[in-house]
Amino acid sequence: AAGYLHRDIKPGNVMIGPYGETLVVDWGLAKTVTLPDAEGSFDLGYRPVNLDDREVSIEGQVKGTPAFMSPEQAHGQTDLLGPRTDIYALGAMLHMLLTGKTLYPGRTATEIVYELRLREPTLNPDHEPLPKALLSVCRKAMARTPDDRYESAQQIADDLEHWLADEPVSVYRDGISTRTRRWVKNHRTLVASTA
């Protein structure tokens, strides 16, 4: 929303502050993006610090952490980079929080980028009993094409807040039993007096 593209959103770059605030750190790959009310774009030119082979940031056209980078980053399509690039990384983080695993668990950065370029993601490969609404949020955030993703991080936050409040999310239509249970829960007085 402020006109910055982080390009390396991952769990290691997101911290919870002492008062519960979320802090995004390590802006070494960040660049400004042209928004309707912003002008210009420039690359800050910083170089990332390599942590280990799975967390390495690839130099050159491909920049970011492979396990959390978007397909357009993996392909080096810099003309397609925009806010939805970071949306993909947020979806990858959510997937990791839900499953405990990255989406493309290669052993090396090159392996992960290769898988990301060629293989369609399989969310929840172990078929753990995860809420379908949350998996739908992941799918939307991690769509292969940027135009198919959420438009903003606020939309993901809104859907997650709706899910936490046991309300419907925008990207998944609950079954009739879930909708009925939710309606009864929200109208207890009416249901009790009718019964």
CSV table of C-alpha atoms in Angstrom, one decimal:
chain,number,residue,atom,x,y,z
A,1,ALA,CA,0.0,0.0,0.0
A,2,ALA,CA,3.0,2.3,0.6
A,3,GLY,CA,4.5,1.6,-2.8
A,4,TYR,CA,7.3,-0.8,-1.7
A,5,LEU,CA,8.0,-4.3,-2.9
A,6,HIS,CA,9.9,-6.3,-0.4
A,7,ARG,CA,10.8,-9.3,-2.6
A,8,ASP,CA,12.0,-11.5,0.2
A,9,ILE,CA,9.0,-12.0,2.6
A,10,LYS,CA,9.7,-15.2,4.6
A,11,PRO,CA,9.4,-16.2,8.3
A,12,GLY,CA,12.9,-15.1,9.1
A,13,ASN,CA,12.1,-11.6,7.9
A,14,VAL,CA,8.8,-11.2,10.0
A,15,MET,CA,9.0,-10.6,13.7
A,16,ILE,CA,6.5,-9.9,16.4
A,17,GLY,CA,7.4,-6.9,18.4
A,18,PRO,CA,7.2,-6.5,22.2
A,19,TYR,CA,3.7,-5.1,22.0
A,20,GLY,CA,2.3,-7.7,19.6
A,21,GLU,CA,3.0,-5.6,16.5
A,22,THR,CA,4.2,-7.3,13.3
A,23,LEU,CA,7.6,-6.1,12.0
A,24,VAL,CA,8.9,-6.8,8.5
A,25,VAL,CA,12.7,-6.6,8.5
A,26,ASP,CA,15.6,-7.0,6.0
A,27,TRP,CA,14.6,-4.7,3.2
A,28,GLY,CA,17.8,-5.4,1.3
A,29,LEU,CA,16.0,-6.5,-1.9
A,30,ALA,CA,13.2,-3.9,-1.6
A,31,LYS,CA,12.3,-1.6,-4.4
A,32,THR,CA,9.6,1.0,-4.9
A,33,VAL,CA,6.8,0.2,-7.3
A,34,THR,CA,4.7,2.5,-9.3
A,35,LEU,CA,1.2,2.8,-7.8
A,36,PRO,CA,-1.6,4.9,-9.1
A,37,ASP,CA,-0.6,7.7,-6.7
A,38,ALA,CA,3.2,7.1,-6.7
A,39,GLU,CA,5.9,8.0,-9.2
A,40,GLY,CA,9.0,6.2,-10.3
A,41,SER,CA,10.7,3.0,-9.4
A,42,PHE,CA,14.3,2.3,-8.3
A,43,ASP,CA,16.3,-0.6,-7.0
A,44,LEU,CA,18.0,0.0,-3.6
A,45,GLY,CA,20.9,-2.2,-4.8
A,46,TYR,CA,21.7,-3.9,-1.5
A,47,ARG,CA,22.9,-7.5,-1.6
A,48,PRO,CA,21.4,-10.1,0.8
A,49,VAL,CA,23.4,-12.1,3.3
A,50,ASN,CA,23.5,-15.8,2.5
A,51,LEU,CA,22.3,-17.9,5.5
A,52,ASP,CA,22.3,-21.5,4.2
A,53,ASP,CA,21.7,-23.3,1.0
A,54,ARG,CA,17.9,-23.4,1.4
A,55,GLU,CA,17.7,-19.7,2.5
A,56,VAL,CA,20.1,-18.4,-0.1
A,57,SER,CA,19.1,-15.3,-2.1
A,58,ILE,CA,20.0,-15.9,-5.8
A,59,GLU,CA,21.9,-13.0,-7.4
A,60,GLY,CA,21.2,-11.6,-10.8
A,61,GLN,CA,17.7,-11.6,-12.4
A,62,VAL,CA,16.3,-14.0,-9.8
A,63,LYS,CA,16.2,-12.4,-6.3
A,64,GLY,CA,14.6,-13.7,-3.2
A,65,THR,CA,14.5,-16.8,-1.0
A,66,PRO,CA,13.5,-19.7,-3.3
A,67,ALA,CA,11.1,-21.4,-0.9
A,68,PHE,CA,9.0,-18.2,-0.7
A,69,MET,CA,9.5,-16.6,-4.1
A,70,SER,CA,6.7,-16.2,-6.6
A,71,PRO,CA,6.8,-17.9,-10.0
A,72,GLU,CA,7.6,-14.6,-11.8
A,73,GLN,CA,10.6,-14.1,-9.5
A,74,ALA,CA,11.8,-17.6,-10.2
A,75,HIS,CA,11.5,-17.0,-13.9
A,76,GLY,CA,13.3,-13.6,-13.6
A,77,GLN,CA,10.3,-11.8,-15.1
A,78,THR,CA,11.1,-8.5,-13.5
A,79,ASP,CA,8.4,-6.7,-15.6
A,80,LEU,CA,5.7,-8.8,-13.7
A,81,LEU,CA,7.0,-8.0,-10.2
A,82,GLY,CA,4.6,-5.9,-8.2
A,83,PRO,CA,2.6,-6.0,-4.9
A,84,ARG,CA,1.1,-9.4,-5.8
A,85,THR,CA,4.7,-10.8,-5.8
A,86,ASP,CA,4.8,-10.2,-2.0
A,87,ILE,CA,1.2,-11.6,-1.8
A,88,TYR,CA,2.5,-14.9,-3.1
A,89,ALA,CA,5.2,-15.0,-0.4
A,90,LEU,CA,2.5,-14.2,2.3
A,91,GLY,CA,0.6,-17.2,1.0
A,92,ALA,CA,3.7,-19.4,1.1
A,93,MET,CA,4.2,-18.3,4.7
A,94,LEU,CA,0.6,-19.2,5.6
A,95,HIS,CA,1.0,-22.6,4.0
A,96,MET,CA,4.1,-23.2,6.1
A,97,LEU,CA,2.3,-22.2,9.2
A,98,LEU,CA,-0.5,-24.6,8.4
A,99,THR,CA,1.5,-27.6,7.3
A,100,GLY,CA,4.9,-27.0,8.9
A,101,LYS,CA,6.6,-27.4,5.5
A,102,THR,CA,7.5,-25.2,2.6
A,103,LEU,CA,5.6,-25.8,-0.7
A,104,TYR,CA,8.7,-26.8,-2.7
A,105,PRO,CA,11.0,-28.7,-0.3
A,106,GLY,CA,14.1,-29.0,-2.5
A,107,ARG,CA,17.5,-29.6,-0.9
A,108,THR,CA,19.2,-26.7,-2.7
A,109,ALA,CA,18.1,-23.3,-3.9
A,110,THR,CA,18.5,-24.4,-7.5
A,111,GLU,CA,16.3,-27.4,-7.0
A,112,ILE,CA,13.6,-25.3,-5.4
A,113,VAL,CA,13.7,-22.7,-8.2
A,114,TYR,CA,13.5,-25.5,-10.8
A,115,GLU,CA,10.5,-27.1,-9.0
A,116,LEU,CA,8.8,-23.7,-8.7
A,117,ARG,CA,9.3,-22.9,-12.4
A,118,LEU,CA,7.9,-26.3,-13.6
A,119,ARG,CA,5.6,-27.9,-11.0
A,120,GLU,CA,2.2,-26.8,-10.0
A,121,PRO,CA,2.0,-26.5,-6.2
A,122,THR,CA,0.2,-29.2,-4.2
A,123,LEU,CA,-1.2,-27.5,-1.1
A,124,ASN,CA,-1.4,-29.8,1.9
A,125,PRO,CA,0.3,-32.8,0.3
A,126,ASP,CA,-0.1,-34.9,3.4
A,127,HIS,CA,-3.8,-34.3,3.4
A,128,GLU,CA,-3.8,-33.2,7.0
A,129,PRO,CA,-7.2,-32.2,8.3
A,130,LEU,CA,-6.8,-28.5,7.6
A,131,PRO,CA,-9.7,-26.0,7.2
A,132,LYS,CA,-10.7,-25.8,3.6
A,133,ALA,CA,-11.3,-22.1,3.9
A,134,LEU,CA,-7.7,-21.5,5.0
A,135,LEU,CA,-6.4,-23.7,2.2
A,136,SER,CA,-8.5,-21.6,-0.2
A,137,VAL,CA,-6.9,-18.4,1.1
A,138,CYS,CA,-3.5,-20.0,0.5
A,139,ARG,CA,-4.5,-21.1,-3.1
A,140,LYS,CA,-5.7,-17.5,-3.9
A,141,ALA,CA,-2.5,-15.9,-2.5
A,142,MET,CA,-0.3,-18.4,-4.3
A,143,ALA,CA,-1.9,-18.5,-7.7
A,144,ARG,CA,0.7,-19.0,-10.4
A,145,THR,CA,-0.5,-15.9,-12.3
A,146,PRO,CA,-0.3,-12.6,-10.4
A,147,ASP,CA,-3.7,-11.4,-11.7
A,148,ASP,CA,-5.3,-14.4,-10.0
A,149,ARG,CA,-3.9,-13.5,-6.6
A,150,TYR,CA,-5.3,-11.2,-3.9
A,151,GLU,CA,-4.8,-7.5,-4.9
A,152,SER,CA,-3.5,-6.5,-1.5
A,153,ALA,CA,-2.2,-7.9,1.8
A,154,GLN,CA,-5.2,-6.2,3.4
A,155,GLN,CA,-7.5,-8.6,1.6
A,156,ILE,CA,-5.6,-11.6,3.0
A,157,ALA,CA,-5.8,-10.1,6.5
A,158,ASP,CA,-9.5,-9.5,6.1
A,159,ASP,CA,-10.1,-13.1,5.1
A,160,LEU,CA,-8.0,-14.4,7.9
A,161,GLU,CA,-9.8,-12.2,10.4
A,162,HIS,CA,-13.2,-13.5,9.0
A,163,TRP,CA,-12.0,-17.1,9.5
A,164,LEU,CA,-10.8,-16.4,13.0
A,165,ALA,CA,-14.2,-14.9,13.8
A,166,ASP,CA,-16.0,-18.0,12.3
A,167,GLU,CA,-17.3,-15.9,9.4
A,168,PRO,CA,-17.2,-16.8,5.7
A,169,VAL,CA,-14.1,-15.9,3.7
A,170,SER,CA,-14.3,-14.3,0.3
A,171,VAL,CA,-12.5,-17.1,-1.6
A,172,TYR,CA,-14.4,-20.2,-0.3
A,173,ARG,CA,-18.1,-21.0,-0.1
A,174,ASP,CA,-18.9,-23.1,3.0
A,175,GLY,CA,-21.1,-26.1,2.8
A,176,ILE,CA,-24.7,-25.9,3.8
A,177,SER,CA,-24.1,-27.6,7.2
A,178,THR,CA,-21.4,-25.0,8.1
A,179,ARG,CA,-23.6,-22.1,7.0
A,180,THR,CA,-26.5,-23.5,9.0
A,181,ARG,CA,-24.3,-24.0,12.1
A,182,ARG,CA,-23.0,-20.5,11.8
A,183,TRP,CA,-26.5,-19.0,11.4
A,184,VAL,CA,-27.8,-20.9,14.4
A,185,LYS,CA,-24.8,-19.8,16.5
A,186,ASN,CA,-25.4,-16.1,15.5
A,187,HIS,CA,-29.1,-16.3,16.1
A,188,ARG,CA,-29.3,-18.3,19.3
A,189,THR,CA,-32.1,-16.2,20.9
A,190,LEU,CA,-34.3,-16.6,17.8
A,191,VAL,CA,-33.6,-20.3,17.6
A,192,ALA,CA,-34.2,-20.9,21.3
A,193,SER,CA,-37.5,-18.9,21.3
A,194,THR,CA,-38.7,-20.6,18.1
A,195,ALA,CA,-37.9,-24.1,19.6
